[in-house]
Amino acid sequence: MFGNPLLDAYSSKGAALLQILTQFSTQYQNAIDGKLTDMAPNELYGGARINFIFNDRFGTNLSSMHPVDGLSASDIRTVIRNATGPRTALFIPEISFELLVKRQIKKLEEPALSCADEVHQELQRIVAQLETKELLIFNNLRERVINVVTDLLLTFLKPTKEMIQNLIDIELAYINTSHPDFTGAQGVFGTMFKMAEQRAKEQQQQQPSLVQSQIQPQTQTNRQVASKPNVPPRTDTSLTKERGASISGSSLPKVQPKIHISASNLSEQEKLETQLIQDLLVSYFNISRKNIQDTVPKSIMHFLVNKSKSEIQNQLVSQLYKEELFDELLEESPSLAEKRKKCHQMVVALQKANDILNEVRDY
């Protein structure tokens, strides 16, 4: 009946509280699974927003990351030089590739952890928007329910982030150059050799015109040299004196505290080695990025989303279903109790008026 206390519909306060907690847990699970029927048709809600975070935010963010972002040619050459020590290496040190690729893989950690934080915030948003009729009546119960679920989500967020951190550490622990998707040095060399052959062909096609343009200046130079008067050669004694004076008056410059390698002064071999490292970085970084893009959403779903779905009811019952809390949790707010009382009085008055009208109609 309108205006009667909600608890009158239940046999006891304990039964009422258990029913409210069960209903809230069910709605939380349905919101994630997309089974709520009273959702707004013009915006994403619940589990659909989590899917949006996984694909449109996290996935897009990783896809936009360039494998060699933040690495210049001079940075790569510096790492190669540092890996060789005092020796001049005949081949590219493998440790230089590992150092560079680990540096790039480490950049995947921040967006992965941010993805977990965003999903956690979305779950809290779902909890805040679950406004059942019973929770609107019992403010104390609503506050306690939200606090319990918030603590539960924080508890599951910690192992979720630890798992994500472990995924990054796994990628950093072993650089698997035998991975079937890794291009490797042989594949990169094959591509680079094809490019070198193409450049050689282009240079050969341009060579006849270059030779023709150099014939005329060379002929003029020979004529100028022939027209110059003969100059007696300098004696060995004068050369020796000048060289001795130069050697005795010179000293090695001091080594600067910081030595930087300029990419503009690289030899052809150094450019080839730098390009090789860049291509290898692109190939291996794409493998690690694909792994992280696949395993991070799975980890978040297992450790955070699904865990919260399966444990929310048990946690609410164990924390709130206590006899000493029944009166506190199921206490109506004074303003709401007053409105309910007035509504009940109005219903009673209308019923009496209806009875009087029925009696008059009988006469």
XYZ file of C-alpha atoms in Angstrom:
363
model
C 0.000 0.000 0.000
C 1.234 3.530 -0.775
C 2.854 5.278 2.165
C 3.558 2.094 4.116
C 7.161 1.382 5.177
C 9.142 -0.640 2.644
C 10.125 -3.138 5.304
C 6.473 -4.185 5.678
C 6.875 -6.167 2.449
C 9.503 -8.413 4.065
C 9.231 -10.889 6.886
C 12.206 -9.385 8.738
C 14.901 -6.751 8.459
C 17.479 -9.437 7.769
C 15.509 -10.748 4.801
C 15.057 -7.214 3.481
C 18.773 -6.414 3.769
C 19.813 -9.665 2.095
C 17.397 -9.049 -0.765
C 18.713 -5.505 -1.296
C 22.360 -6.641 -1.350
C 21.581 -9.457 -3.770
C 19.681 -7.126 -6.078
C 22.541 -4.610 -6.109
C 25.102 -7.332 -6.903
C 22.965 -8.630 -9.749
C 22.576 -5.166 -11.261
C 26.341 -4.599 -11.038
C 26.978 -7.811 -12.963
C 24.284 -6.995 -15.523
C 25.719 -3.514 -16.072
C 29.077 -5.020 -17.003
C 27.568 -7.760 -19.160
C 25.235 -5.334 -20.961
C 22.008 -6.859 -19.648
C 20.426 -3.771 -18.112
C 17.234 -2.738 -19.890
C 16.938 0.840 -18.607
C 20.130 2.200 -20.192
C 20.205 5.437 -22.195
C 20.130 4.740 -25.951
C 22.391 7.662 -26.895
C 25.592 6.794 -24.959
C 27.796 3.872 -24.015
C 27.370 2.370 -20.589
C 28.974 -0.268 -18.380
C 30.836 -3.018 -20.176
C 30.623 -1.184 -23.502
C 32.693 1.645 -22.010
C 35.289 -0.869 -20.821
C 35.506 -2.243 -24.349
C 35.929 1.325 -25.605
C 38.860 1.801 -23.208
C 40.532 -1.407 -24.400
C 40.225 -0.747 -28.125
C 39.700 2.936 -28.833
C 41.955 4.312 -26.108
C 44.557 1.741 -25.104
C 44.812 0.026 -28.480
C 44.912 3.278 -30.421
C 47.513 4.713 -28.059
C 49.835 1.748 -28.545
C 49.323 1.739 -32.313
C 50.329 5.397 -32.496
C 53.664 4.746 -30.780
C 56.535 4.669 -33.278
C 59.087 1.901 -32.605
C 62.054 4.293 -32.754
C 60.323 7.297 -31.222
C 62.842 9.349 -29.244
C 65.851 7.613 -30.804
C 67.966 9.623 -33.224
C 70.750 8.306 -35.415
C 73.310 9.844 -33.077
C 71.704 8.076 -30.084
C 71.966 4.726 -31.855
C 75.590 5.353 -32.828
C 76.410 6.354 -29.250
C 74.971 3.111 -27.873
C 76.906 1.083 -30.457
C 80.155 2.884 -29.616
C 79.611 2.439 -25.882
C 78.957 -1.283 -26.376
C 82.287 -1.793 -28.163
C 84.391 -0.229 -25.403
C 87.967 0.690 -26.415
C 87.901 -1.679 -29.374
C 86.819 -1.004 -32.924
C 84.169 -3.653 -33.553
C 84.096 -5.554 -36.823
C 80.401 -6.332 -36.345
C 77.503 -4.619 -34.579
C 77.452 -5.641 -30.879
C 74.262 -7.529 -30.041
C 74.107 -5.863 -26.636
C 73.516 -2.503 -28.316
C 70.336 -3.837 -29.944
C 69.114 -5.273 -26.622
C 69.728 -2.031 -24.758
C 67.830 -0.003 -27.339
C 64.886 -2.374 -27.711
C 64.459 -2.643 -23.924
C 64.388 1.122 -23.720
C 61.557 1.236 -26.264
C 59.596 -1.646 -24.690
C 59.712 0.133 -21.322
C 57.602 2.885 -22.873
C 54.661 0.449 -23.078
C 54.429 0.325 -19.286
C 52.798 3.712 -18.695
C 49.841 3.317 -21.117
C 49.265 -0.239 -19.849
C 49.003 0.899 -16.221
C 46.848 3.845 -17.276
C 44.456 1.406 -18.956
C 44.001 -0.429 -15.633
C 43.318 2.866 -13.844
C 40.704 3.879 -16.415
C 38.862 0.557 -16.133
C 38.944 0.879 -12.349
C 37.406 4.341 -12.595
C 34.750 3.000 -14.951
C 33.776 0.293 -12.451
C 33.444 2.944 -9.750
C 31.272 4.940 -12.118
C 28.984 1.933 -12.568
C 28.646 1.558 -8.793
C 27.777 5.236 -8.359
C 25.079 5.063 -11.042
C 23.289 1.975 -9.692
C 20.419 3.765 -7.955
C 17.915 1.160 -6.835
C 14.706 2.159 -5.080
C 15.818 0.586 -1.822
C 19.182 2.341 -1.788
C 17.495 5.699 -2.407
C 15.363 5.132 0.689
C 18.136 3.935 3.014
C 20.957 6.462 2.744
C 23.123 4.762 5.373
C 22.935 1.487 3.495
C 23.791 3.173 0.211
C 26.898 4.824 1.629
C 28.103 1.608 3.228
C 27.528 -0.372 0.030
C 29.523 2.121 -2.042
C 32.365 2.105 0.503
C 32.552 -1.684 0.552
C 32.591 -1.974 -3.240
C 35.156 0.841 -3.562
C 37.493 -0.938 -1.144
C 36.901 -4.185 -3.028
C 37.873 -2.617 -6.359
C 41.014 -1.099 -4.838
C 41.942 -4.504 -3.462
C 41.696 -6.064 -6.925
C 43.437 -3.132 -8.644
C 46.728 -3.845 -6.874
C 47.242 -7.402 -8.214
C 46.049 -6.203 -11.611
C 48.825 -3.622 -11.797
C 51.320 -6.152 -10.468
C 50.356 -8.519 -13.275
C 50.745 -5.763 -15.878
C 54.133 -4.900 -14.427
C 55.088 -8.568 -14.675
C 54.045 -8.623 -18.333
C 56.388 -5.724 -19.072
C 59.181 -7.342 -17.059
C 58.676 -10.588 -18.975
C 59.171 -8.758 -22.262
C 62.309 -7.115 -20.874
C 63.726 -10.257 -19.293
C 64.483 -12.091 -22.540
C 64.818 -10.629 -26.015
C 63.814 -13.586 -28.153
C 65.554 -12.972 -31.463
C 64.421 -16.454 -32.562
C 60.779 -15.403 -32.554
C 59.102 -16.534 -35.795
C 57.744 -13.031 -36.435
C 61.111 -11.345 -35.914
C 62.690 -10.248 -39.188
C 66.250 -10.787 -38.005
C 69.484 -9.523 -39.464
C 69.261 -11.745 -42.551
C 65.902 -10.358 -43.604
C 66.982 -6.789 -42.916
C 70.235 -7.259 -44.824
C 68.319 -8.671 -47.786
C 66.094 -5.620 -47.901
C 69.027 -3.248 -47.485
C 71.036 -4.970 -50.237
C 68.113 -4.592 -52.626
C 67.930 -0.898 -51.772
C 71.715 -0.559 -52.302
C 71.479 -2.231 -55.698
C 68.679 0.113 -56.674
C 70.747 3.142 -55.658
C 73.764 1.783 -57.565
C 71.674 1.436 -60.735
C 70.418 5.005 -60.351
C 73.970 6.269 -59.904
C 75.129 4.391 -63.008
C 72.361 6.002 -65.016
C 73.415 9.434 -63.806
C 77.177 8.827 -64.282
C 77.491 9.636 -68.065
C 76.066 13.113 -67.587
C 78.336 13.718 -64.604
C 81.451 12.641 -66.534
C 80.568 14.897 -69.457
C 80.074 17.881 -67.144
C 83.495 17.304 -65.553
C 85.497 17.098 -68.814
C 85.437 20.809 -69.574
C 86.506 22.063 -66.098
C 89.316 19.462 -66.011
C 90.674 20.608 -69.397
C 90.774 24.213 -68.242
C 92.599 23.220 -65.075
C 95.273 21.355 -67.035
C 95.844 24.407 -69.209
C 96.263 26.634 -66.190
C 98.774 24.280 -64.616
C 100.783 24.108 -67.834
C 100.966 27.902 -68.109
C 102.433 28.382 -64.639
C 106.235 28.935 -64.373
C 108.418 26.208 -62.934
C 109.006 26.597 -59.206
C 112.132 24.988 -57.745
C 111.332 22.209 -55.312
C 111.837 22.824 -51.640
C 114.767 21.098 -50.028
C 114.327 18.339 -47.461
C 116.162 20.478 -44.933
C 113.569 23.267 -45.039
C 110.691 20.788 -44.834
C 112.283 19.038 -41.900
C 112.733 22.305 -40.035
C 109.109 23.351 -40.585
C 107.759 19.956 -39.523
C 109.911 19.886 -36.454
C 108.745 23.321 -35.454
C 105.127 22.326 -36.017
C 105.432 19.136 -33.969
C 107.266 20.740 -31.107
C 104.774 23.604 -30.884
C 101.541 21.508 -30.922
C 99.686 19.529 -28.200
C 96.579 17.305 -28.073
C 93.351 19.130 -27.213
C 91.726 18.304 -23.923
C 88.907 15.749 -23.932
C 85.542 17.357 -23.302
C 83.540 16.190 -20.245
C 80.686 15.110 -22.546
C 81.338 13.713 -26.004
C 78.435 13.690 -28.458
C 78.370 11.935 -31.812
C 76.976 13.925 -34.698
C 74.802 12.101 -37.196
C 76.014 14.368 -40.004
C 79.569 12.982 -39.877
C 78.723 9.289 -40.187
C 80.527 7.129 -42.702
C 78.682 4.871 -45.131
C 79.358 1.857 -42.929
C 78.058 3.673 -39.843
C 74.923 4.727 -41.707
C 74.395 1.115 -42.777
C 74.776 -0.138 -39.192
C 72.426 2.547 -37.877
C 69.760 1.670 -40.449
C 70.144 -2.008 -39.602
C 69.553 -1.362 -35.889
C 66.503 0.785 -36.672
C 64.941 -1.927 -38.816
C 65.581 -4.554 -36.149
C 64.028 -2.297 -33.502
C 60.901 -1.825 -35.598
C 60.514 -5.559 -36.124
C 60.960 -6.592 -32.484
C 59.041 -3.674 -30.973
C 56.007 -4.601 -33.070
C 56.118 -8.106 -31.561
C 56.251 -6.817 -27.976
C 53.566 -4.232 -28.649
C 51.270 -6.910 -30.049
C 51.827 -9.069 -26.961
C 51.110 -6.222 -24.538
C 48.083 -5.048 -26.511
C 46.615 -8.548 -26.225
C 47.573 -9.569 -22.668
C 46.888 -6.334 -20.771
C 43.095 -6.269 -21.432
C 42.940 -9.984 -20.591
C 44.752 -9.377 -17.306
C 42.451 -6.495 -16.400
C 39.357 -8.551 -17.156
C 40.579 -11.509 -15.080
C 42.100 -9.782 -12.059
C 39.796 -6.754 -11.801
C 36.511 -6.985 -13.698
C 35.634 -10.663 -13.386
C 36.986 -10.891 -9.844
C 34.796 -7.991 -8.746
C 31.750 -9.558 -10.406
C 32.219 -12.872 -8.629
C 33.144 -11.463 -5.208
C 30.901 -8.421 -4.838
C 27.937 -10.240 -3.288
C 30.081 -12.276 -0.894
C 31.903 -9.152 0.221
C 28.709 -7.152 0.747
C 27.075 -9.924 2.766
C 30.129 -10.611 4.908
C 30.642 -6.912 5.687
C 27.056 -5.661 6.059
C 24.793 -8.598 6.896
C 25.187 -8.307 10.656
C 22.313 -8.195 13.091
C 23.767 -5.273 15.039
C 23.776 -3.210 11.817
C 20.177 -3.891 10.735
C 18.634 -0.881 12.472
C 21.376 1.493 11.345
C 21.430 0.395 7.717
C 17.663 0.204 7.273
C 16.897 3.531 8.911
C 14.936 5.987 6.822
C 16.019 9.578 6.611
C 13.770 11.940 8.646
C 12.689 13.922 5.580
C 11.757 10.792 3.653
C 9.878 9.345 6.644
C 7.867 12.559 6.925
C 6.972 12.468 3.225
C 5.956 8.830 3.513
C 3.773 9.634 6.557
C 1.995 12.437 4.719
C 1.480 10.189 1.701
C -0.021 7.514 3.935
C -2.393 10.043 5.517
C -3.429 11.249 2.086
C -4.145 7.701 0.928
C -6.273 7.043 4.024
C -8.230 10.281 3.503
C -8.852 9.456 -0.152
C -10.084 5.988 0.758
C -12.560 7.439 3.289
C -13.779 9.909 0.693
C -14.229 7.091 -1.795
C -16.239 5.088 0.750
C -18.506 8.082 1.406
C -19.122 8.566 -2.314
C -20.046 4.917 -2.683
C -22.570 5.197 0.199
C -24.172 8.283 -1.360
C -24.427 6.521 -4.724
C -26.264 3.590 -3.059
C -28.993 5.948 -1.797
